[in-house]
Amino acid sequence: MKALVVKEFGGPLILEEMPAPAPGPDEAQIQVNACAVDQFDLTIRDGKFPTAKVPIILGHEIAGVVTAVGTNVTTVAPGDRVTSTLYLTCGRCRYCLTGRETICADFRGYVGIHTPGAYAEYTTIPAVNLVKLPENVSFAEGSVIANAIGTPYHALTKRAKVQPGEHVIITGAGGGVGVHAVQLARLMGAFVMAVDIGADKLALVRDLGADVTFDASHDDFSAAAREWTNGEGADVVLELVGTATFEASLKSLARAGRMVIVGSHTGAVLNASPQAMIANEWEILGSRNVG
Ligand SMILES: [Zn+2]
């Protein structure tokens, strides 16, 4: 098969011929039909992901067809159209057994980083990571479901528990996760304020259903958020940015508001006043990528 290999961090992707990988007992071999490119791939290629080692075949947003399965696999069969989740989890710890695989206590890493990924014609993936795709979902669409759509779905449904009629602010709304967060929040019946930088991104999220947009190039959005909610503040802020917007996000929260932190691209420190948290009964929640 042909595969694109990162042989040195910071270097190019190199096209190589190699044997297609055979599935282990709990794995399936997938013929890759689509593989999305994630910002995370660029982080790894730059050598900024500590546990990644070269040579490496990247690619964790995968859709394709099962071509072979290991002896223990009963959940998928050759010919199945599938997509894959990203996390390599143990399946046995208290978190995995209670539906919280994202915080597996025996986390084994990521598809496409700690196992060879899908920048290749074939790859092998633990069968437990595979989800069958309906016929009406294309491979290209299917490839982004787990990560770019699953991440905001998890954050909005399981963590923020958004209810119809609530006001939701999404920071970094024009990014790969944000554009799906905007659409999901609208589908959940929420009103959505989309915050990002630049007219192009804001036009995009407006087309995708955002009720209000705010360009955060010069001002923070908290005053606009208060105005949008008749002074009450937002029920939920989905934080996809990080330190740059944390302060404005907290200032935008209503009483009993929930801030769900998914992104931390701009730093790692959150300054929150305990008094404000107590007085408003705020909830500050973390939410992992679901990939
Ligand atoms: Zn586990």
PDB file of C-alpha atoms and ligand atoms in Angstrom:
ATOM      1  CA  MET A   1       0.000   0.000   0.000  1.00  0.00           C
ATOM      2  CA  LYS A   2       0.958   3.650  -0.252  1.00  0.00           C
ATOM      3  CA  ALA A   3       1.303   5.680   2.957  1.00  0.00           C
ATOM      4  CA  LEU A   4       2.392   9.195   3.882  1.00  0.00           C
ATOM      5  CA  VAL A   5       5.012   9.009   6.605  1.00  0.00           C
ATOM      6  CA  VAL A   6       6.422  11.696   8.899  1.00  0.00           C
ATOM      7  CA  LYS A   7      10.063  10.686   9.274  1.00  0.00           C
ATOM      8  CA  GLU A   8      11.276  13.712  11.198  1.00  0.00           C
ATOM      9  CA  PHE A   9       9.407  16.377  13.154  1.00  0.00           C
ATOM     10  CA  GLY A  10       9.119  19.546  11.127  1.00  0.00           C
ATOM     11  CA  GLY A  11       9.810  17.572   7.947  1.00  0.00           C
ATOM     12  CA  PRO A  12       7.578  16.768   4.962  1.00  0.00           C
ATOM     13  CA  LEU A  13       5.146  13.900   4.509  1.00  0.00           C
ATOM     14  CA  ILE A  14       6.989  11.240   2.512  1.00  0.00           C
ATOM     15  CA  LEU A  15       5.101   8.861   0.210  1.00  0.00           C
ATOM     16  CA  GLU A  16       6.237   5.279   0.741  1.00  0.00           C
ATOM     17  CA  GLU A  17       5.231   1.778  -0.349  1.00  0.00           C
ATOM     18  CA  MET A  18       4.795  -0.741   2.455  1.00  0.00           C
ATOM     19  CA  PRO A  19       2.754  -3.867   3.221  1.00  0.00           C
ATOM     20  CA  ALA A  20      -0.836  -3.254   4.339  1.00  0.00           C
ATOM     21  CA  PRO A  21      -1.105  -3.915   8.107  1.00  0.00           C
ATOM     22  CA  ALA A  22      -2.876  -7.112   9.192  1.00  0.00           C
ATOM     23  CA  PRO A  23      -5.423  -6.796  12.022  1.00  0.00           C
ATOM     24  CA  GLY A  24      -4.616  -8.068  15.506  1.00  0.00           C
ATOM     25  CA  PRO A  25      -7.162 -10.279  17.302  1.00  0.00           C
ATOM     26  CA  ASP A  26      -9.281  -7.310  18.485  1.00  0.00           C
ATOM     27  CA  GLU A  27      -8.751  -5.094  15.438  1.00  0.00           C
ATOM     28  CA  ALA A  28     -10.218  -4.498  12.007  1.00  0.00           C
ATOM     29  CA  GLN A  29      -8.328  -3.626   8.842  1.00  0.00           C
ATOM     30  CA  ILE A  30      -9.851  -0.595   7.133  1.00  0.00           C
ATOM     31  CA  GLN A  31      -9.491   0.477   3.525  1.00  0.00           C
ATOM     32  CA  VAL A  32      -9.342   4.240   3.919  1.00  0.00           C
ATOM     33  CA  ASN A  33     -11.766   6.242   1.784  1.00  0.00           C
ATOM     34  CA  ALA A  34     -11.475   9.586   3.592  1.00  0.00           C
ATOM     35  CA  CYS A  35      -9.269  11.056   6.282  1.00  0.00           C
ATOM     36  CA  ALA A  36      -9.753  14.596   7.552  1.00  0.00           C
ATOM     37  CA  VAL A  37      -6.792  16.790   8.469  1.00  0.00           C
ATOM     38  CA  ASP A  38      -6.881  18.215  11.980  1.00  0.00           C
ATOM     39  CA  GLN A  39      -4.947  21.077  13.559  1.00  0.00           C
ATOM     40  CA  PHE A  40      -3.742  18.364  15.936  1.00  0.00           C
ATOM     41  CA  ASP A  41      -1.927  16.697  13.001  1.00  0.00           C
ATOM     42  CA  LEU A  42       0.073  19.880  12.496  1.00  0.00           C
ATOM     43  CA  THR A  43       0.932  20.020  16.207  1.00  0.00           C
ATOM     44  CA  ILE A  44       2.294  16.488  16.025  1.00  0.00           C
ATOM     45  CA  ARG A  45       4.195  17.135  12.791  1.00  0.00           C
ATOM     46  CA  ASP A  46       5.828  20.133  14.441  1.00  0.00           C
ATOM     47  CA  GLY A  47       7.099  17.877  17.243  1.00  0.00           C
ATOM     48  CA  LYS A  48       4.956  19.608  19.865  1.00  0.00           C
ATOM     49  CA  PHE A  49       3.165  16.486  21.115  1.00  0.00           C
ATOM     50  CA  PRO A  50       5.432  14.947  23.751  1.00  0.00           C
ATOM     51  CA  THR A  51       4.604  11.254  23.398  1.00  0.00           C
ATOM     52  CA  ALA A  52       4.582  11.098  19.584  1.00  0.00           C
ATOM     53  CA  LYS A  53       7.524   9.304  18.000  1.00  0.00           C
ATOM     54  CA  VAL A  54       8.774   9.228  14.408  1.00  0.00           C
ATOM     55  CA  PRO A  55       8.404   7.585  11.967  1.00  0.00           C
ATOM     56  CA  ILE A  56       4.656   8.007  12.194  1.00  0.00           C
ATOM     57  CA  ILE A  57       1.641   7.680   9.888  1.00  0.00           C
ATOM     58  CA  LEU A  58      -0.811  10.383  10.978  1.00  0.00           C
ATOM     59  CA  GLY A  59      -4.555  10.517  10.422  1.00  0.00           C
ATOM     60  CA  HIS A  60      -7.213   9.990  13.072  1.00  0.00           C
ATOM     61  CA  GLU A  61     -10.391  11.292  11.396  1.00  0.00           C
ATOM     62  CA  ILE A  62     -11.088   8.202   9.395  1.00  0.00           C
ATOM     63  CA  ALA A  63     -13.821   6.754   7.239  1.00  0.00           C
ATOM     64  CA  GLY A  64     -13.568   3.650   5.112  1.00  0.00           C
ATOM     65  CA  VAL A  65     -14.598   0.059   4.577  1.00  0.00           C
ATOM     66  CA  VAL A  66     -13.720  -2.940   6.750  1.00  0.00           C
ATOM     67  CA  THR A  67     -11.616  -5.346   4.701  1.00  0.00           C
ATOM     68  CA  ALA A  68     -10.589  -7.893   7.378  1.00  0.00           C
ATOM     69  CA  VAL A  69     -11.196  -8.523  11.071  1.00  0.00           C
ATOM     70  CA  GLY A  70      -9.277 -10.228  13.892  1.00  0.00           C
ATOM     71  CA  THR A  71     -10.405 -13.496  15.451  1.00  0.00           C
ATOM     72  CA  ASN A  72     -12.165 -11.850  18.446  1.00  0.00           C
ATOM     73  CA  VAL A  73     -14.099  -9.247  16.449  1.00  0.00           C
ATOM     74  CA  THR A  74     -17.871  -9.667  16.202  1.00  0.00           C
ATOM     75  CA  THR A  75     -19.117  -6.059  16.009  1.00  0.00           C
ATOM     76  CA  VAL A  76     -18.035  -5.278  12.444  1.00  0.00           C
ATOM     77  CA  ALA A  77     -17.497  -7.410   9.347  1.00  0.00           C
ATOM     78  CA  PRO A  78     -15.800  -7.014   5.951  1.00  0.00           C
ATOM     79  CA  GLY A  79     -17.813  -4.690   3.748  1.00  0.00           C
ATOM     80  CA  ASP A  80     -19.075  -2.486   6.596  1.00  0.00           C
ATOM     81  CA  ARG A  81     -18.725   1.254   6.047  1.00  0.00           C
ATOM     82  CA  VAL A  82     -17.267   2.730   9.246  1.00  0.00           C
ATOM     83  CA  THR A  83     -15.772   5.738  10.961  1.00  0.00           C
ATOM     84  CA  SER A  84     -13.447   5.635  13.947  1.00  0.00           C
ATOM     85  CA  THR A  85     -13.098   7.332  17.288  1.00  0.00           C
ATOM     86  CA  LEU A  86      -9.695   8.624  18.349  1.00  0.00           C
ATOM     87  CA  TYR A  87      -9.023   7.480  21.907  1.00  0.00           C
ATOM     88  CA  LEU A  88      -7.418   4.138  22.696  1.00  0.00           C
ATOM     89  CA  THR A  89      -9.190   3.212  25.929  1.00  0.00           C
ATOM     90  CA  CYS A  90      -9.023   0.182  28.203  1.00  0.00           C
ATOM     91  CA  GLY A  91     -12.709  -0.767  28.219  1.00  0.00           C
ATOM     92  CA  ARG A  92     -12.389  -2.070  31.773  1.00  0.00           C
ATOM     93  CA  CYS A  93     -11.890   0.836  34.204  1.00  0.00           C
ATOM     94  CA  ARG A  94     -14.736   2.407  36.169  1.00  0.00           C
ATOM     95  CA  TYR A  95     -14.935   5.294  33.705  1.00  0.00           C
ATOM     96  CA  CYS A  96     -15.036   3.132  30.575  1.00  0.00           C
ATOM     97  CA  LEU A  97     -17.655   0.905  32.191  1.00  0.00           C
ATOM     98  CA  THR A  98     -19.887   3.867  33.024  1.00  0.00           C
ATOM     99  CA  GLY A  99     -19.832   5.442  29.548  1.00  0.00           C
ATOM    100  CA  ARG A 100     -17.076   7.948  30.259  1.00  0.00           C
ATOM    101  CA  GLU A 101     -14.328   6.562  28.048  1.00  0.00           C
ATOM    102  CA  THR A 102     -12.996  10.083  27.484  1.00  0.00           C
ATOM    103  CA  ILE A 103     -11.498   9.963  30.987  1.00  0.00           C
ATOM    104  CA  CYS A 104     -10.303   6.338  30.899  1.00  0.00           C
ATOM    105  CA  ALA A 105      -8.013   5.636  33.855  1.00  0.00           C
ATOM    106  CA  ASP A 106      -5.775   3.418  31.712  1.00  0.00           C
ATOM    107  CA  PHE A 107      -5.627   5.610  28.629  1.00  0.00           C
ATOM    108  CA  ARG A 108      -3.423   4.108  25.925  1.00  0.00           C
ATOM    109  CA  GLY A 109      -3.144   7.058  23.561  1.00  0.00           C
ATOM    110  CA  TYR A 110      -4.582   8.029  20.195  1.00  0.00           C
ATOM    111  CA  VAL A 111      -5.280   6.436  16.853  1.00  0.00           C
ATOM    112  CA  GLY A 112      -2.929   8.037  14.351  1.00  0.00           C
ATOM    113  CA  ILE A 113      -0.345   8.943  16.964  1.00  0.00           C
ATOM    114  CA  HIS A 114       0.290   5.888  19.097  1.00  0.00           C
ATOM    115  CA  THR A 115      -0.915   3.522  16.383  1.00  0.00           C
ATOM    116  CA  PRO A 116      -0.440   4.082  12.640  1.00  0.00           C
ATOM    117  CA  GLY A 117      -3.194   6.319  11.259  1.00  0.00           C
ATOM    118  CA  ALA A 118      -5.040   6.764   8.013  1.00  0.00           C
ATOM    119  CA  TYR A 119      -2.764   8.867   5.822  1.00  0.00           C
ATOM    120  CA  ALA A 120      -2.511   5.515   4.031  1.00  0.00           C
ATOM    121  CA  GLU A 121      -4.545   3.175   1.849  1.00  0.00           C
ATOM    122  CA  TYR A 122      -5.110   0.777   4.755  1.00  0.00           C
ATOM    123  CA  THR A 123      -4.929   0.996   8.527  1.00  0.00           C
ATOM    124  CA  THR A 124      -5.839  -1.193  11.493  1.00  0.00           C
ATOM    125  CA  ILE A 125      -8.025   0.045  14.342  1.00  0.00           C
ATOM    126  CA  PRO A 126      -9.420  -1.617  17.494  1.00  0.00           C
ATOM    127  CA  ALA A 127     -12.908  -2.785  16.599  1.00  0.00           C
ATOM    128  CA  VAL A 128     -14.273  -1.107  19.731  1.00  0.00           C
ATOM    129  CA  ASN A 129     -13.379   2.258  18.161  1.00  0.00           C
ATOM    130  CA  LEU A 130     -15.435   1.668  15.008  1.00  0.00           C
ATOM    131  CA  VAL A 131     -18.920   2.977  14.354  1.00  0.00           C
ATOM    132  CA  LYS A 132     -20.915   1.926  11.302  1.00  0.00           C
ATOM    133  CA  LEU A 133     -21.882   4.684   8.871  1.00  0.00           C
ATOM    134  CA  PRO A 134     -25.369   4.849   7.371  1.00  0.00           C
ATOM    135  CA  GLU A 135     -25.459   4.666   3.560  1.00  0.00           C
ATOM    136  CA  ASN A 136     -26.618   8.281   3.302  1.00  0.00           C
ATOM    137  CA  VAL A 137     -23.510   9.609   5.054  1.00  0.00           C
ATOM    138  CA  SER A 138     -20.579  10.041   2.684  1.00  0.00           C
ATOM    139  CA  PHE A 139     -17.077   8.969   3.652  1.00  0.00           C
ATOM    140  CA  ALA A 140     -15.940  12.609   3.699  1.00  0.00           C
ATOM    141  CA  GLU A 141     -18.787  13.551   6.044  1.00  0.00           C
ATOM    142  CA  GLY A 142     -18.286  10.427   8.110  1.00  0.00           C
ATOM    143  CA  SER A 143     -14.608  11.148   8.655  1.00  0.00           C
ATOM    144  CA  VAL A 144     -15.318  14.268  10.738  1.00  0.00           C
ATOM    145  CA  ILE A 145     -18.184  12.905  12.825  1.00  0.00           C
ATOM    146  CA  ALA A 146     -16.207  11.505  15.736  1.00  0.00           C
ATOM    147  CA  ASN A 147     -13.863  14.385  16.378  1.00  0.00           C
ATOM    148  CA  ALA A 148     -15.153  17.674  14.939  1.00  0.00           C
ATOM    149  CA  ILE A 149     -18.817  16.890  15.617  1.00  0.00           C
ATOM    150  CA  GLY A 150     -18.507  14.479  18.546  1.00  0.00           C
ATOM    151  CA  THR A 151     -16.487  16.985  20.562  1.00  0.00           C
ATOM    152  CA  PRO A 152     -19.104  19.784  20.629  1.00  0.00           C
ATOM    153  CA  TYR A 153     -21.914  17.205  20.865  1.00  0.00           C
ATOM    154  CA  HIS A 154     -20.364  15.817  24.051  1.00  0.00           C
ATOM    155  CA  ALA A 155     -19.717  19.296  25.456  1.00  0.00           C
ATOM    156  CA  LEU A 156     -23.207  20.651  24.726  1.00  0.00           C
ATOM    157  CA  THR A 157     -25.260  17.574  25.632  1.00  0.00           C
ATOM    158  CA  LYS A 158     -23.342  15.698  28.333  1.00  0.00           C
ATOM    159  CA  ARG A 159     -21.427  18.524  30.004  1.00  0.00           C
ATOM    160  CA  ALA A 160     -23.418  21.762  29.526  1.00  0.00           C
ATOM    161  CA  LYS A 161     -26.765  19.911  29.266  1.00  0.00           C
ATOM    162  CA  VAL A 162     -28.123  22.719  27.082  1.00  0.00           C
ATOM    163  CA  GLN A 163     -31.896  23.109  27.250  1.00  0.00           C
ATOM    164  CA  PRO A 164     -34.276  24.572  24.631  1.00  0.00           C
ATOM    165  CA  GLY A 165     -34.564  28.328  24.937  1.00  0.00           C
ATOM    166  CA  GLU A 166     -31.228  28.807  26.674  1.00  0.00           C
ATOM    167  CA  HIS A 167     -28.695  31.371  25.524  1.00  0.00           C
ATOM    168  CA  VAL A 168     -25.386  29.835  24.465  1.00  0.00           C
ATOM    169  CA  ILE A 169     -22.210  31.739  23.615  1.00  0.00           C
ATOM    170  CA  ILE A 170     -19.610  29.911  21.547  1.00  0.00           C
ATOM    171  CA  THR A 171     -16.101  31.362  21.417  1.00  0.00           C
ATOM    172  CA  GLY A 172     -13.885  30.383  18.500  1.00  0.00           C
ATOM    173  CA  ALA A 173     -17.128  29.651  16.694  1.00  0.00           C
ATOM    174  CA  GLY A 174     -15.609  29.847  13.216  1.00  0.00           C
ATOM    175  CA  GLY A 175     -13.158  26.971  13.765  1.00  0.00           C
ATOM    176  CA  GLY A 176     -13.550  23.296  12.924  1.00  0.00           C
ATOM    177  CA  VAL A 177     -15.234  22.429  16.228  1.00  0.00           C
ATOM    178  CA  GLY A 178     -17.043  25.768  16.507  1.00  0.00           C
ATOM    179  CA  VAL A 179     -18.948  25.567  13.224  1.00  0.00           C
ATOM    180  CA  HIS A 180     -20.455  22.277  14.354  1.00  0.00           C
ATOM    181  CA  ALA A 181     -21.109  23.595  17.862  1.00  0.00           C
ATOM    182  CA  VAL A 182     -23.168  26.453  16.410  1.00  0.00           C
ATOM    183  CA  GLN A 183     -25.334  24.074  14.389  1.00  0.00           C
ATOM    184  CA  LEU A 184     -25.753  21.582  17.241  1.00  0.00           C
ATOM    185  CA  ALA A 185     -26.728  24.269  19.759  1.00  0.00           C
ATOM    186  CA  ARG A 186     -29.353  25.569  17.338  1.00  0.00           C
ATOM    187  CA  LEU A 187     -30.671  22.040  16.799  1.00  0.00           C
ATOM    188  CA  MET A 188     -30.962  21.722  20.591  1.00  0.00           C
ATOM    189  CA  GLY A 189     -33.242  24.753  20.563  1.00  0.00           C
ATOM    190  CA  ALA A 190     -30.787  27.236  22.031  1.00  0.00           C
ATOM    191  CA  PHE A 191     -30.181  30.820  20.988  1.00  0.00           C
ATOM    192  CA  VAL A 192     -26.598  31.185  19.848  1.00  0.00           C
ATOM    193  CA  MET A 193     -24.102  34.035  19.991  1.00  0.00           C
ATOM    194  CA  ALA A 194     -21.035  33.150  17.930  1.00  0.00           C
ATOM    195  CA  VAL A 195     -17.765  34.892  18.820  1.00  0.00           C
ATOM    196  CA  ASP A 196     -14.679  34.860  16.635  1.00  0.00           C
ATOM    197  CA  ILE A 197     -12.275  37.173  14.866  1.00  0.00           C
ATOM    198  CA  GLY A 198     -12.740  38.290  11.264  1.00  0.00           C
ATOM    199  CA  ALA A 199     -15.695  39.006   8.986  1.00  0.00           C
ATOM    200  CA  ASP A 200     -15.318  35.791   6.949  1.00  0.00           C
ATOM    201  CA  LYS A 201     -15.686  33.496   9.941  1.00  0.00           C
ATOM    202  CA  LEU A 202     -18.597  35.475  11.341  1.00  0.00           C
ATOM    203  CA  ALA A 203     -20.405  35.425   7.982  1.00  0.00           C
ATOM    204  CA  LEU A 204     -19.927  31.647   7.894  1.00  0.00           C
ATOM    205  CA  VAL A 205     -21.389  31.043  11.368  1.00  0.00           C
ATOM    206  CA  ARG A 206     -24.261  33.400  10.616  1.00  0.00           C
ATOM    207  CA  ASP A 207     -25.057  31.268   7.555  1.00  0.00           C
ATOM    208  CA  LEU A 208     -24.903  28.187   9.778  1.00  0.00           C
ATOM    209  CA  GLY A 209     -27.582  29.546  12.089  1.00  0.00           C
ATOM    210  CA  ALA A 210     -25.987  31.762  14.742  1.00  0.00           C
ATOM    211  CA  ASP A 211     -28.548  34.309  15.968  1.00  0.00           C
ATOM    212  CA  VAL A 212     -25.919  36.918  16.832  1.00  0.00           C
ATOM    213  CA  THR A 213     -22.234  37.259  15.980  1.00  0.00           C
ATOM    214  CA  PHE A 214     -19.500  39.258  17.659  1.00  0.00           C
ATOM    215  CA  ASP A 215     -16.081  40.160  16.287  1.00  0.00           C
ATOM    216  CA  ALA A 216     -13.694  39.940  19.253  1.00  0.00           C
ATOM    217  CA  SER A 217     -10.788  41.604  17.407  1.00  0.00           C
ATOM    218  CA  HIS A 218     -10.926  44.735  19.552  1.00  0.00           C
ATOM    219  CA  ASP A 219     -13.492  44.379  22.330  1.00  0.00           C
ATOM    220  CA  ASP A 220     -14.536  41.644  24.676  1.00  0.00           C
ATOM    221  CA  PHE A 221     -18.022  40.328  24.099  1.00  0.00           C
ATOM    222  CA  SER A 222     -19.391  40.476  27.646  1.00  0.00           C
ATOM    223  CA  ALA A 223     -21.248  43.790  27.239  1.00  0.00           C
ATOM    224  CA  ALA A 224     -22.832  42.560  24.007  1.00  0.00           C
ATOM    225  CA  ALA A 225     -23.742  39.298  25.744  1.00  0.00           C
ATOM    226  CA  ARG A 226     -25.528  41.192  28.526  1.00  0.00           C
ATOM    227  CA  GLU A 227     -27.393  43.271  25.989  1.00  0.00           C
ATOM    228  CA  TRP A 228     -28.347  40.150  23.989  1.00  0.00           C
ATOM    229  CA  THR A 229     -29.826  38.516  27.091  1.00  0.00           C
ATOM    230  CA  ASN A 230     -31.642  41.582  28.479  1.00  0.00           C
ATOM    231  CA  GLY A 231     -29.015  41.943  31.161  1.00  0.00           C
ATOM    232  CA  GLU A 232     -29.246  38.382  32.490  1.00  0.00           C
ATOM    233  CA  GLY A 233     -26.169  36.858  30.861  1.00  0.00           C
ATOM    234  CA  ALA A 234     -25.749  33.602  28.980  1.00  0.00           C
ATOM    235  CA  ASP A 235     -26.807  30.241  30.390  1.00  0.00           C
ATOM    236  CA  VAL A 236     -23.854  28.510  28.760  1.00  0.00           C
ATOM    237  CA  VAL A 237     -20.508  29.598  27.374  1.00  0.00           C
ATOM    238  CA  LEU A 238     -18.737  27.008  25.277  1.00  0.00           C
ATOM    239  CA  GLU A 239     -15.081  27.977  25.532  1.00  0.00           C
ATOM    240  CA  LEU A 240     -13.153  26.844  22.476  1.00  0.00           C
ATOM    241  CA  VAL A 241     -10.386  29.466  22.760  1.00  0.00           C
ATOM    242  CA  GLY A 242      -8.726  29.694  26.166  1.00  0.00           C
ATOM    243  CA  THR A 243      -7.198  32.351  28.325  1.00  0.00           C
ATOM    244  CA  ALA A 244      -7.777  35.109  25.770  1.00  0.00           C
ATOM    245  CA  THR A 245     -11.534  34.839  26.232  1.00  0.00           C
ATOM    246  CA  PHE A 246     -11.905  33.334  29.744  1.00  0.00           C
ATOM    247  CA  GLU A 247     -12.461  36.663  31.457  1.00  0.00           C
ATOM    248  CA  ALA A 248     -15.100  37.809  28.989  1.00  0.00           C
ATOM    249  CA  SER A 249     -16.738  34.371  29.168  1.00  0.00           C
ATOM    250  CA  LEU A 250     -17.077  34.553  32.958  1.00  0.00           C
ATOM    251  CA  LYS A 251     -18.370  38.124  32.763  1.00  0.00           C
ATOM    252  CA  SER A 252     -21.011  36.943  30.289  1.00  0.00           C
ATOM    253  CA  LEU A 253     -22.446  34.160  32.453  1.00  0.00           C
ATOM    254  CA  ALA A 254     -25.928  34.344  33.917  1.00  0.00           C
ATOM    255  CA  ARG A 255     -26.730  33.151  37.415  1.00  0.00           C
ATOM    256  CA  ALA A 256     -26.512  29.351  37.406  1.00  0.00           C
ATOM    257  CA  GLY A 257     -24.495  29.672  34.194  1.00  0.00           C
ATOM    258  CA  ARG A 258     -22.229  26.911  32.971  1.00  0.00           C
ATOM    259  CA  MET A 259     -18.893  27.495  31.289  1.00  0.00           C
ATOM    260  CA  VAL A 260     -17.629  24.443  29.448  1.00  0.00           C
ATOM    261  CA  ILE A 261     -13.957  24.537  28.553  1.00  0.00           C
ATOM    262  CA  VAL A 262     -13.006  22.567  25.463  1.00  0.00           C
ATOM    263  CA  GLY A 263     -10.146  24.627  24.039  1.00  0.00           C
ATOM    264  CA  SER A 264      -7.050  26.018  25.699  1.00  0.00           C
ATOM    265  CA  HIS A 265      -5.072  27.195  22.692  1.00  0.00           C
ATOM    266  CA  THR A 266      -4.077  30.513  24.161  1.00  0.00           C
ATOM    267  CA  GLY A 267      -2.738  29.492  27.545  1.00  0.00           C
ATOM    268  CA  ALA A 268      -3.492  27.549  30.647  1.00  0.00           C
ATOM    269  CA  VAL A 269      -4.501  29.826  33.515  1.00  0.00           C
ATOM    270  CA  LEU A 270      -8.066  30.582  34.495  1.00  0.00           C
ATOM    271  CA  ASN A 271      -8.708  33.356  36.998  1.00  0.00           C
ATOM    272  CA  ALA A 272     -12.119  32.922  38.565  1.00  0.00           C
ATOM    273  CA  SER A 273     -13.377  34.725  41.639  1.00  0.00           C
ATOM    274  CA  PRO A 274     -14.618  32.215  44.242  1.00  0.00           C
ATOM    275  CA  GLN A 275     -17.041  34.841  45.536  1.00  0.00           C
ATOM    276  CA  ALA A 276     -18.566  35.299  42.092  1.00  0.00           C
ATOM    277  CA  MET A 277     -18.800  31.543  41.653  1.00  0.00           C
ATOM    278  CA  ILE A 278     -20.587  31.160  44.988  1.00  0.00           C
ATOM    279  CA  ALA A 279     -22.879  34.135  44.546  1.00  0.00           C
ATOM    280  CA  ASN A 280     -23.960  33.027  41.079  1.00  0.00           C
ATOM    281  CA  GLU A 281     -23.733  29.249  41.578  1.00  0.00           C
ATOM    282  CA  TRP A 282     -21.690  29.030  38.398  1.00  0.00           C
ATOM    283  CA  GLU A 283     -20.415  25.749  37.094  1.00  0.00           C
ATOM    284  CA  ILE A 284     -17.055  25.586  35.357  1.00  0.00           C
ATOM    285  CA  LEU A 285     -16.692  22.301  33.511  1.00  0.00           C
ATOM    286  CA  GLY A 286     -14.005  20.659  31.423  1.00  0.00           C
ATOM    287  CA  SER A 287     -14.894  18.621  28.370  1.00  0.00           C
ATOM    288  CA  ARG A 288     -12.483  16.468  26.418  1.00  0.00           C
ATOM    289  CA  ASN A 289     -12.369  15.976  22.720  1.00  0.00           C
ATOM    290  CA  VAL A 290     -14.432  12.946  21.993  1.00  0.00           C
ATOM    291  CA  GLY A 291     -12.733  11.964  18.785  1.00  0.00           C
TER     292      GLY A 291
HETATM  293 ZN    ZN B   1     -10.706   2.723  30.788  1.00  0.00          ZN
END
